[in-house]
mmCIF file of N, CA, C and O in Angstrom:
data_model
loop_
_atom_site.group_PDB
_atom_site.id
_atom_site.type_symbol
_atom_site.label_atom_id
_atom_site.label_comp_id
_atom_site.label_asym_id
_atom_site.label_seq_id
_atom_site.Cartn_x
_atom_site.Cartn_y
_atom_site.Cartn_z
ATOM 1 N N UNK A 1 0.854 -1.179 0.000
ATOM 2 C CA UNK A 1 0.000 0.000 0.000
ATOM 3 C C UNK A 1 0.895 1.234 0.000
ATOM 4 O O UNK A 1 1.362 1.656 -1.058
ATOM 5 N N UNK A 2 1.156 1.860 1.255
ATOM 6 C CA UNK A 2 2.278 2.802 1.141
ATOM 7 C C UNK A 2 2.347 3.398 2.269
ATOM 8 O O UNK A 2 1.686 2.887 3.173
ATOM 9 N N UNK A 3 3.083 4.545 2.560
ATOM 10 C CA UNK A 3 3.088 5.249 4.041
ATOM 11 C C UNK A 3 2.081 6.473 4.601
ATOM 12 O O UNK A 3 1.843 7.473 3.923
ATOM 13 N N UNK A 4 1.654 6.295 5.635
ATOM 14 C CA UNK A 4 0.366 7.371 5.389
ATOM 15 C C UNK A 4 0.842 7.921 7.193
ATOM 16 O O UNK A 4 1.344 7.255 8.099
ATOM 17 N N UNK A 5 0.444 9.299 7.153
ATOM 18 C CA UNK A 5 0.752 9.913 8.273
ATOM 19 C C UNK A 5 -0.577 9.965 8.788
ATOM 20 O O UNK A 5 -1.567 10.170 8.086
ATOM 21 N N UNK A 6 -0.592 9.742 10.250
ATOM 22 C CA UNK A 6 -1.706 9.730 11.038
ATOM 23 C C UNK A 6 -1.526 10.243 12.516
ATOM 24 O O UNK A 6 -0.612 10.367 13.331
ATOM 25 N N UNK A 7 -2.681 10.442 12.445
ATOM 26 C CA UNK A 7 -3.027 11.289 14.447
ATOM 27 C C UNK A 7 -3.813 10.585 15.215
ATOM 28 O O UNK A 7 -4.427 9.661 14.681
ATOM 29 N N UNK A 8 -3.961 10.795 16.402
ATOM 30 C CA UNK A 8 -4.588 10.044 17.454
ATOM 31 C C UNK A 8 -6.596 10.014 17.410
ATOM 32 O O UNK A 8 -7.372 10.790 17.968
ATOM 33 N N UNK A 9 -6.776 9.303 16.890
ATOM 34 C CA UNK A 9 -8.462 9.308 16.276
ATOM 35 C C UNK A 9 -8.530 9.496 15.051
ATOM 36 O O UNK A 9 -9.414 10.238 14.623
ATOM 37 N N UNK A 10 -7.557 8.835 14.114
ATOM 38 C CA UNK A 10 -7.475 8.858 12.720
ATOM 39 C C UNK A 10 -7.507 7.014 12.113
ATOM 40 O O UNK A 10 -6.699 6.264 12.661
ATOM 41 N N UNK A 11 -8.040 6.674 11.492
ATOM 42 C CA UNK A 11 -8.518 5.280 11.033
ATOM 43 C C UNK A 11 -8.252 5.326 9.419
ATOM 44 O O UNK A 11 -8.506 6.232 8.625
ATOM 45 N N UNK A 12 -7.597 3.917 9.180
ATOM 46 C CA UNK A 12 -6.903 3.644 8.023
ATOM 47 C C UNK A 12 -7.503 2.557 7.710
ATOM 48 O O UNK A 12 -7.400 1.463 8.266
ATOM 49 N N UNK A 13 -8.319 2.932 6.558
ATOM 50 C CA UNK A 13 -9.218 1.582 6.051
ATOM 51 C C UNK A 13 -8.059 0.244 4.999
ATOM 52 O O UNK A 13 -7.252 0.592 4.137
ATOM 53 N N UNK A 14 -8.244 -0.751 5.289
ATOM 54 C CA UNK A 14 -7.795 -1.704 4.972
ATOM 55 C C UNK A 14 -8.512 -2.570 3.915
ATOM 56 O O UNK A 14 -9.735 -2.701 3.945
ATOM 57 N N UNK A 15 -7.846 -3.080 3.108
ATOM 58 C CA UNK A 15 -8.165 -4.192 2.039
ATOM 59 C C UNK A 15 -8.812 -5.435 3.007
ATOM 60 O O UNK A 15 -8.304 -5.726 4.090
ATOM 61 N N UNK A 16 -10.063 -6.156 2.430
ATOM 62 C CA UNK A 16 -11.074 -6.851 3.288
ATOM 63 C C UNK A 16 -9.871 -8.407 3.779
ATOM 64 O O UNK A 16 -9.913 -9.031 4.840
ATOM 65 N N UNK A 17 -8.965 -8.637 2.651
ATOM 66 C CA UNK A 17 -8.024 -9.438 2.252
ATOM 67 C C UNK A 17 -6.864 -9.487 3.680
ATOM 68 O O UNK A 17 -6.222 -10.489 3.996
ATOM 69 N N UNK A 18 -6.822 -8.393 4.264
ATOM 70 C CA UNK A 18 -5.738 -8.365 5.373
ATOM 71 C C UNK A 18 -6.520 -9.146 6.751
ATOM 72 O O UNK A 18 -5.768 -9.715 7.543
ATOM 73 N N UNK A 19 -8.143 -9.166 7.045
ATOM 74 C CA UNK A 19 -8.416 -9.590 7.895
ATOM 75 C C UNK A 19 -8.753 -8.352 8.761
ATOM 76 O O UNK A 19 -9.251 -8.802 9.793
ATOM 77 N N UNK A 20 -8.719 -7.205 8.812
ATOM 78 C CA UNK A 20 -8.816 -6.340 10.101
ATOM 79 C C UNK A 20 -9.508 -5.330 9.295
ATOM 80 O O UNK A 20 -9.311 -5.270 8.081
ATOM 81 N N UNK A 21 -10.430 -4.413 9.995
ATOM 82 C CA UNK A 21 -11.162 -3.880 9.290
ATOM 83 C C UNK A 21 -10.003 -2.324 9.811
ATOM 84 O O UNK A 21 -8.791 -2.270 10.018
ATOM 85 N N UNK A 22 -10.975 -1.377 9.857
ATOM 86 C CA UNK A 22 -10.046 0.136 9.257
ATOM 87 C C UNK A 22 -9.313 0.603 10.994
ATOM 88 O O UNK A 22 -10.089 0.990 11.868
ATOM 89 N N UNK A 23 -7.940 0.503 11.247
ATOM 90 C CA UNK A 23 -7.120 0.354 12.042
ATOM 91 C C UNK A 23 -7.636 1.913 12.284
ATOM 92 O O UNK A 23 -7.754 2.811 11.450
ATOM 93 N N UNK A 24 -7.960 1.931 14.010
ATOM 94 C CA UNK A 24 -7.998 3.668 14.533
ATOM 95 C C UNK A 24 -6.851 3.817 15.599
ATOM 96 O O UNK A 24 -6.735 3.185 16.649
ATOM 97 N N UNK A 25 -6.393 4.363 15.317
ATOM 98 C CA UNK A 25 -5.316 5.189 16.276
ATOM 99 C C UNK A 25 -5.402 5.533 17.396
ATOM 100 O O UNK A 25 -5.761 6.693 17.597
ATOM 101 N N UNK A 26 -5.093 4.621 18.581
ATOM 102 C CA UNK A 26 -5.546 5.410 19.794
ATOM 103 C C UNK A 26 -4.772 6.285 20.739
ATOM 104 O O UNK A 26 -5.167 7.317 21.280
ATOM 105 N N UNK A 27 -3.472 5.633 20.857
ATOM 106 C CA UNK A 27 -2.369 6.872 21.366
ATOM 107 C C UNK A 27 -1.364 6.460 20.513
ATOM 108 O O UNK A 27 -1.326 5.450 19.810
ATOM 109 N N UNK A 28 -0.664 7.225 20.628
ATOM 110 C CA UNK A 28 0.969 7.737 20.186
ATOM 111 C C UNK A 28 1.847 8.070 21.494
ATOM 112 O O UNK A 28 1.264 8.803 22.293
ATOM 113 N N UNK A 29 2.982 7.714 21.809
ATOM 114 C CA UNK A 29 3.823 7.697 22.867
ATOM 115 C C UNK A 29 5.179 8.136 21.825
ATOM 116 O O UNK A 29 5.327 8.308 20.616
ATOM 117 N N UNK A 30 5.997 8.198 22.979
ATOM 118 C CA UNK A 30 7.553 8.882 22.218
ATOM 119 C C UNK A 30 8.340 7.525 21.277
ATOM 120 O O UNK A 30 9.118 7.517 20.323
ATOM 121 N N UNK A 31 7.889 6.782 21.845
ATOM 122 C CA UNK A 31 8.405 5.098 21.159
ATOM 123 C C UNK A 31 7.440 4.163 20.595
ATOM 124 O O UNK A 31 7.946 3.272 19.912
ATOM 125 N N UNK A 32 5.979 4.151 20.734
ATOM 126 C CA UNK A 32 5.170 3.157 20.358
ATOM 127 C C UNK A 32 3.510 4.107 19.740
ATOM 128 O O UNK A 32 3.014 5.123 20.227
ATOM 129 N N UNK A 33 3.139 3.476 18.830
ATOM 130 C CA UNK A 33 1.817 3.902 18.183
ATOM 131 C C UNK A 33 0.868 2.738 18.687
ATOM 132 O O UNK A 33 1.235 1.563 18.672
ATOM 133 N N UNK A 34 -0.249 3.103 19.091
ATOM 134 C CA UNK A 34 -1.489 2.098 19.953
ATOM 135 C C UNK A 34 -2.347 2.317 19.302
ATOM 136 O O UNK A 34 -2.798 3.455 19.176
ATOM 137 N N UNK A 35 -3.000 0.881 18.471
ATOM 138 C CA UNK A 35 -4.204 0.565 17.479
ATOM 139 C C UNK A 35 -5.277 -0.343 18.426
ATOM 140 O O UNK A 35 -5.386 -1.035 19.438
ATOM 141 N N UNK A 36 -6.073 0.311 17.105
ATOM 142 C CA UNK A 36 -7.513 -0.877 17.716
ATOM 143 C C UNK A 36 -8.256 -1.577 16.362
ATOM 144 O O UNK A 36 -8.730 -0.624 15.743
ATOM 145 N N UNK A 37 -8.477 -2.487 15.834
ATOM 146 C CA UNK A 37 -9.156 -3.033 14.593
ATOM 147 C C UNK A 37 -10.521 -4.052 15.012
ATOM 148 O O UNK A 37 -10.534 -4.920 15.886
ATOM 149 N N UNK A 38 -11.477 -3.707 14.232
ATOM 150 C CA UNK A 38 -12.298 -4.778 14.192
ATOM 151 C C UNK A 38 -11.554 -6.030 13.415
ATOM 152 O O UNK A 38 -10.721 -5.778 12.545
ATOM 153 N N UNK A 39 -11.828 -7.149 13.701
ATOM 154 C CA UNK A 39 -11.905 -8.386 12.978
ATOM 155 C C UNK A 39 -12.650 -8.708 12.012
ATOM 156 O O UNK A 39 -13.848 -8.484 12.188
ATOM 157 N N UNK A 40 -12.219 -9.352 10.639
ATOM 158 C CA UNK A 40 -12.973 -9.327 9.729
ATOM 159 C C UNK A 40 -13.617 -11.118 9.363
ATOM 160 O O UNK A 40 -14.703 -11.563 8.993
ATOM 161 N N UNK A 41 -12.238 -11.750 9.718
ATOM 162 C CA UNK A 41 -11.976 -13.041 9.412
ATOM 163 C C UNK A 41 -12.366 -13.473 11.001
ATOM 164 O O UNK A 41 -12.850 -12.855 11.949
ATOM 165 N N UNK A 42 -11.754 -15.300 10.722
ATOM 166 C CA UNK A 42 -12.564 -16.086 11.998
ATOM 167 C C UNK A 42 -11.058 -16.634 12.448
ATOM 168 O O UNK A 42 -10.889 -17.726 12.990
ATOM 169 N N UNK A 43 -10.177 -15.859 12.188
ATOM 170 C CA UNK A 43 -8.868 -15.977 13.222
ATOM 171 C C UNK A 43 -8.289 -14.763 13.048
ATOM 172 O O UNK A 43 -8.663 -13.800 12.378
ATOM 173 N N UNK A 44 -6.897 -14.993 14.038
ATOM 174 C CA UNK A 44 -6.083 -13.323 14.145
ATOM 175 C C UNK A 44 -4.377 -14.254 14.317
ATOM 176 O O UNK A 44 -4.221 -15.376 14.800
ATOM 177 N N UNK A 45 -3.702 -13.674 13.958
ATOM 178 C CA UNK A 45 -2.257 -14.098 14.146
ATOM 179 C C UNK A 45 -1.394 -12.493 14.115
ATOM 180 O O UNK A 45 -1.898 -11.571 13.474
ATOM 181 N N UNK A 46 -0.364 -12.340 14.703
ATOM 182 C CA UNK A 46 0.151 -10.983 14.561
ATOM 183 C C UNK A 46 2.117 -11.456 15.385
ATOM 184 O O UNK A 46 2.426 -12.136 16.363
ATOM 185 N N UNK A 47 2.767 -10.861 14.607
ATOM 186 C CA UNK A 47 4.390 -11.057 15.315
ATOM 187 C C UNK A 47 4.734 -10.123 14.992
ATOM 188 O O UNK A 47 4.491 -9.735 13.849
ATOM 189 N N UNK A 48 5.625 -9.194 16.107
ATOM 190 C CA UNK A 48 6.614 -8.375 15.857
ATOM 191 C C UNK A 48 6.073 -7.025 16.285
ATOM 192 O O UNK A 48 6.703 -5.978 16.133
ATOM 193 N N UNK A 49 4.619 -7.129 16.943
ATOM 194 C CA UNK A 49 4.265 -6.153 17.568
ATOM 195 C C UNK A 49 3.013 -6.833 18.745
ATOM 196 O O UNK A 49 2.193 -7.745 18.643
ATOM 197 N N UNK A 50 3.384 -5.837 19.889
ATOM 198 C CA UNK A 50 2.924 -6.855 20.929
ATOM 199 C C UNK A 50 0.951 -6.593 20.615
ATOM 200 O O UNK A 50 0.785 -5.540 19.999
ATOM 201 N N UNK A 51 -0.304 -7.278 20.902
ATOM 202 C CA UNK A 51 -1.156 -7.339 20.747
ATOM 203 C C UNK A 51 -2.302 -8.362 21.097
ATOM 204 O O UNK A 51 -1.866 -9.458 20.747
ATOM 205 N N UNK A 52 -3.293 -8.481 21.512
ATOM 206 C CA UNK A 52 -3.925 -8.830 21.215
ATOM 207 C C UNK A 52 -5.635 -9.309 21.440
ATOM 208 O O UNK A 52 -6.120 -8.285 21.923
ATOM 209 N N UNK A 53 -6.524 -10.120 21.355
ATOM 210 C CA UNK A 53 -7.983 -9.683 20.948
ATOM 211 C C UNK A 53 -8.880 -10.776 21.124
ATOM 212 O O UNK A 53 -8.493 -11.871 21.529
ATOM 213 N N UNK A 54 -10.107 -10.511 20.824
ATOM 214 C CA UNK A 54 -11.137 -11.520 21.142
ATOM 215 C C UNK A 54 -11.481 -11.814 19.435
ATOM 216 O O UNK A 54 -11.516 -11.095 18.437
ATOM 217 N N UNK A 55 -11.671 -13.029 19.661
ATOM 218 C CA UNK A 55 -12.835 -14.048 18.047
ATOM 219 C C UNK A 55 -13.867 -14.058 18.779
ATOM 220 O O UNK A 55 -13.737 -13.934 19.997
ATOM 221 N N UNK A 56 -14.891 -14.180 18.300
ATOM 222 C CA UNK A 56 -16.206 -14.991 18.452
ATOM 223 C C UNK A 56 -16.163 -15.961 17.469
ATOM 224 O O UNK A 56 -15.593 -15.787 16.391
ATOM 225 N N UNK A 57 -16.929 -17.311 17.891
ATOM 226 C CA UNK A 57 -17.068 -18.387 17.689
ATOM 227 C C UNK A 57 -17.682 -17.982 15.662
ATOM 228 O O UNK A 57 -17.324 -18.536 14.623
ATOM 229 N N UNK A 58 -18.647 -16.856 15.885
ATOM 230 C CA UNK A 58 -19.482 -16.464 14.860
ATOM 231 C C UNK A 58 -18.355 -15.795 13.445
ATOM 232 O O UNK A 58 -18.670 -15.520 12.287
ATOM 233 N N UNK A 59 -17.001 -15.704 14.137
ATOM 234 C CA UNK A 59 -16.116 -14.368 13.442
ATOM 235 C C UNK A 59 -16.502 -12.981 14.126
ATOM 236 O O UNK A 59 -17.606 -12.829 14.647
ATOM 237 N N UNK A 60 -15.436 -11.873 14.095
ATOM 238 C CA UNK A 60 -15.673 -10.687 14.361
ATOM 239 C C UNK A 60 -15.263 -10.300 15.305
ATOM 240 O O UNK A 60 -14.146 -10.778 15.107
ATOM 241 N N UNK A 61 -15.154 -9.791 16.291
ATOM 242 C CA UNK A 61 -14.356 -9.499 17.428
ATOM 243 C C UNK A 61 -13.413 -8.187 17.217
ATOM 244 O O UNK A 61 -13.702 -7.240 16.484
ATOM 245 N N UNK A 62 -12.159 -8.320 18.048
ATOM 246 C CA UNK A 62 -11.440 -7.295 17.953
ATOM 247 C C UNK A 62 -9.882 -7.361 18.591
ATOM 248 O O UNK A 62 -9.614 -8.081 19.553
ATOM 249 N N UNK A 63 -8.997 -6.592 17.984
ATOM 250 C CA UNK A 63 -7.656 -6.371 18.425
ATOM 251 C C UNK A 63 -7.517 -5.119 19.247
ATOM 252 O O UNK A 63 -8.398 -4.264 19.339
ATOM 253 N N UNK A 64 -6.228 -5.074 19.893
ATOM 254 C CA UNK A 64 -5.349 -4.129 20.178
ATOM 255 C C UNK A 64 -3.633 -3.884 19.380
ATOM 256 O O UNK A 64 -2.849 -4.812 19.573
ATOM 257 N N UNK A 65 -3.464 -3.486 19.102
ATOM 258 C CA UNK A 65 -2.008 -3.317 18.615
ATOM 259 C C UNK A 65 -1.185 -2.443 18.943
ATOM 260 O O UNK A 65 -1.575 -1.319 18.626
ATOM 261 N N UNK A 66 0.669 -2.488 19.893
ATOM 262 C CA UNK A 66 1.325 -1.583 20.380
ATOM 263 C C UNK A 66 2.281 -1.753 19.539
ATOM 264 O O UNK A 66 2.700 -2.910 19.512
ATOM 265 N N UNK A 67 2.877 -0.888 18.707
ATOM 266 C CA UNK A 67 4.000 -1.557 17.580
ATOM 267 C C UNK A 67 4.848 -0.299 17.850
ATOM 268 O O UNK A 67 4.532 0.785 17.360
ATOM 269 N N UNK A 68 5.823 -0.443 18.560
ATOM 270 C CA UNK A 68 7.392 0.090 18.191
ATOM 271 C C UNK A 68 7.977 0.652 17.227
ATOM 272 O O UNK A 68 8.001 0.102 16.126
ATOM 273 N N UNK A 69 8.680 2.094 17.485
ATOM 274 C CA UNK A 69 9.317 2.397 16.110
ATOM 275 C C UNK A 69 10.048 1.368 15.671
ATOM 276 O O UNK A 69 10.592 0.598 16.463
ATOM 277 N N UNK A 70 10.129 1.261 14.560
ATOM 278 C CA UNK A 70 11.290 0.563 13.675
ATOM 279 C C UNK A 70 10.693 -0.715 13.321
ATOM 280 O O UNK A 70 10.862 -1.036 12.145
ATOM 281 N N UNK A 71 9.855 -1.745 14.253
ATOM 282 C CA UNK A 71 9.593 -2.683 14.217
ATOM 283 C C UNK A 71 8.498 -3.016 12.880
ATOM 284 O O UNK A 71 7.688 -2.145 12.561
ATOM 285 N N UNK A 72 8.536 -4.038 12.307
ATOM 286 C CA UNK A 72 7.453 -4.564 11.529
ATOM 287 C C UNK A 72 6.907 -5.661 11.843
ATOM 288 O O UNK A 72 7.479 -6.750 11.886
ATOM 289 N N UNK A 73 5.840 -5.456 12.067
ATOM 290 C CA UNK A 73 4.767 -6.430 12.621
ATOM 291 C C UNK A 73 4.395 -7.199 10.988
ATOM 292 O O UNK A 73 4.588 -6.699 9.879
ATOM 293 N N UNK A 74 3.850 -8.463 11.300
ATOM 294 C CA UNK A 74 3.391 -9.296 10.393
ATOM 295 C C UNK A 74 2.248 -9.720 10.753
ATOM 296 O O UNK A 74 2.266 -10.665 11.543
ATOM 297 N N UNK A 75 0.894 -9.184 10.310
ATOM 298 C CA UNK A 75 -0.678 -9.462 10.892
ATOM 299 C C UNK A 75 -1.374 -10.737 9.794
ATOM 300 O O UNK A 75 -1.050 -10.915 8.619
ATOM 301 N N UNK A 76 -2.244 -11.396 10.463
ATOM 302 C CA UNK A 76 -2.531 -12.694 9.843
ATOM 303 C C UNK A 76 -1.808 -13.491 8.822
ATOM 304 O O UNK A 76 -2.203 -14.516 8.268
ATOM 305 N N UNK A 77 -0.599 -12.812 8.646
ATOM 306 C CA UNK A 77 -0.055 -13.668 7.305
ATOM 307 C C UNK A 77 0.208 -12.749 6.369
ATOM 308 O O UNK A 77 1.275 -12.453 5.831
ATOM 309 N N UNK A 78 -1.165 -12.217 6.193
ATOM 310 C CA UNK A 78 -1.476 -10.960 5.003
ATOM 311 C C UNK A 78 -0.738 -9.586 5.099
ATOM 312 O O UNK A 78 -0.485 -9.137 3.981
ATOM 313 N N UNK A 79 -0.388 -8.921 5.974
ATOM 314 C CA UNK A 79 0.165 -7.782 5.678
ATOM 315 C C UNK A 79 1.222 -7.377 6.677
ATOM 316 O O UNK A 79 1.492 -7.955 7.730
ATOM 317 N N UNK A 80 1.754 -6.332 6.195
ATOM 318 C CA UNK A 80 2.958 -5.643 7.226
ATOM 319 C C UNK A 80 2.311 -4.580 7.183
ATOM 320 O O UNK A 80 1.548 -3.999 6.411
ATOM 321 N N UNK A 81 3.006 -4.367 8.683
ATOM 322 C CA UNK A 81 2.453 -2.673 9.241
ATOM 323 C C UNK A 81 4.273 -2.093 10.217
ATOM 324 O O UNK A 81 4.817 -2.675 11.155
ATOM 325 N N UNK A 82 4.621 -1.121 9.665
ATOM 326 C CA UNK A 82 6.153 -0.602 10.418
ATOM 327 C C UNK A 82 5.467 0.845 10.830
ATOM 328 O O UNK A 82 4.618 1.586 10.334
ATOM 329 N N UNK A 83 6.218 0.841 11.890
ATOM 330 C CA UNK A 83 6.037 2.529 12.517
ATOM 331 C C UNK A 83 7.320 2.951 12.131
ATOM 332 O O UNK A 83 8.465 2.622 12.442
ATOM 333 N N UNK A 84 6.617 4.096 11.068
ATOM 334 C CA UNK A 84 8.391 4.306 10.274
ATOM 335 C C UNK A 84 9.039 6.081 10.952
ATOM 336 O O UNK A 84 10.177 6.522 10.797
ATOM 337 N N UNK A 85 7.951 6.721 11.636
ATOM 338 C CA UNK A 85 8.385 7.742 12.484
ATOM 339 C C UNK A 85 7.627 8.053 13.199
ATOM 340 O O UNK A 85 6.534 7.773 12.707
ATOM 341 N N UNK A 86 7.466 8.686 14.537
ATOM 342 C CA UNK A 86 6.658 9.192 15.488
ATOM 343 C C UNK A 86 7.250 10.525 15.526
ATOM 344 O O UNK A 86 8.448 10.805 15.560
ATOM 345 N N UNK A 87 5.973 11.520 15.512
ATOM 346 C CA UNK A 87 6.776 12.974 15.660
ATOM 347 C C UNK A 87 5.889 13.756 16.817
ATOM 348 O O UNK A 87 5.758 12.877 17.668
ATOM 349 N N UNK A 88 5.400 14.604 17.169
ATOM 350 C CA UNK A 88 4.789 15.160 18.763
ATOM 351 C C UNK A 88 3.381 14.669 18.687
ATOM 352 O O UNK A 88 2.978 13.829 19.491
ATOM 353 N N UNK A 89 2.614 15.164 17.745
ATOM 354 C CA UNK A 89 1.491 14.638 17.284
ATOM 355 C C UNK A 89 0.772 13.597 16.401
ATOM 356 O O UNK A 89 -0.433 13.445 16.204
ATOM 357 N N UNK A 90 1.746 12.976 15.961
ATOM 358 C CA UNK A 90 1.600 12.649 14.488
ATOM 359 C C UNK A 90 2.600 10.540 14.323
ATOM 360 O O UNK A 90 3.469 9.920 14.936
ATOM 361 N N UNK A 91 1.913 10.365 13.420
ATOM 362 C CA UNK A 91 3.217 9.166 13.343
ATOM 363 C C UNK A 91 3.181 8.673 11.963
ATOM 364 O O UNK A 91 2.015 8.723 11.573
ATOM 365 N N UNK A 92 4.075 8.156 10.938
ATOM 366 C CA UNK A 92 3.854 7.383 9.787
ATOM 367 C C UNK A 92 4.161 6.217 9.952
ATOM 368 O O UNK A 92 5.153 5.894 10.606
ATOM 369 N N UNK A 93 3.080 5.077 9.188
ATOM 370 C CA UNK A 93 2.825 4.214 9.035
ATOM 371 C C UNK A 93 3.219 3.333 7.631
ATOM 372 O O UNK A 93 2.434 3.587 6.717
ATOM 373 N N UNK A 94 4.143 2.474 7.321
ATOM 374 C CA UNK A 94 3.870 1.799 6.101
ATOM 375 C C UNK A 94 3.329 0.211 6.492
ATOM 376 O O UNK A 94 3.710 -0.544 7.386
ATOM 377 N N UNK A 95 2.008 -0.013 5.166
ATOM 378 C CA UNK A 95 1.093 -1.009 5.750
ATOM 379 C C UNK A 95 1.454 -1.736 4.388
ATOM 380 O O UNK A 95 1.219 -0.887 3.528
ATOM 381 N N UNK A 96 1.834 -2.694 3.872
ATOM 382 C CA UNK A 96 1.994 -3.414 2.617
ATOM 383 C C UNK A 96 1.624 -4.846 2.680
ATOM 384 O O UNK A 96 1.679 -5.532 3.701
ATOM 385 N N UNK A 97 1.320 -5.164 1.743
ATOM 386 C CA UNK A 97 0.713 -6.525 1.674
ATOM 387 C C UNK A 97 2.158 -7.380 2.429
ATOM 388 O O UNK A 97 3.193 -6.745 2.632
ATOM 389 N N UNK A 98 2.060 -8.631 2.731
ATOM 390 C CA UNK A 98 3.004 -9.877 3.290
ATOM 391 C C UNK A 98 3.477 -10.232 2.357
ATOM 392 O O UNK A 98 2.696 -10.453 1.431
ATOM 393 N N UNK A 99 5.118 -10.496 2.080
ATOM 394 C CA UNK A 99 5.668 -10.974 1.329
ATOM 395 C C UNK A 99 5.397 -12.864 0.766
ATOM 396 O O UNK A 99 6.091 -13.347 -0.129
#
């Protein structure tokens, strides 16, 4: 996808294909960006950023996500998400499909 700058109550809609519906921003710290996603699919898998959420038996549910500058997280398989800067207000994000 590509890198998109975001603020604290700002939501980044996602391809249905990644599993998580549109990631909202809940804090920003000097070192870590804090997400929240609905669930789209009827599992969740995530490495490389700490997290995590309820399934229902039905599908749907929900995450948390704390991801570290520098770090790239790998969510269901399907995509990467890196916190590529944090600045006072603000942080960029690159979200790309999984290799």
């Amino acid at each position: 996808m590509c890198e998109i700058e975001v603020a604290v109550g700002d939501t980044v809609a996602l391809p249905r294909e990644f599993g998580l519906g549109p990631i909202e921003v809940t804090a920003i710290a000097d070192d870590a960006v804090e997400m929240a996603a609905p669930l789209t699919g009827s599992g969740y898998s995530i490495s490389g950023c700490s997290g995590g959420g309820g399934v229902t038996s039905q599908g749907g549910g929900g995450v948390g996500l704390s991801c570290g500058l520098g770090t790239v997280a790998t969510v269901n398989d399907a995509m990467t998400l890196e916190v590529v800067e944090i600045g006072d207000d603000s942080a960029v994000l690159r979200i790309e499909p999984a290799a």
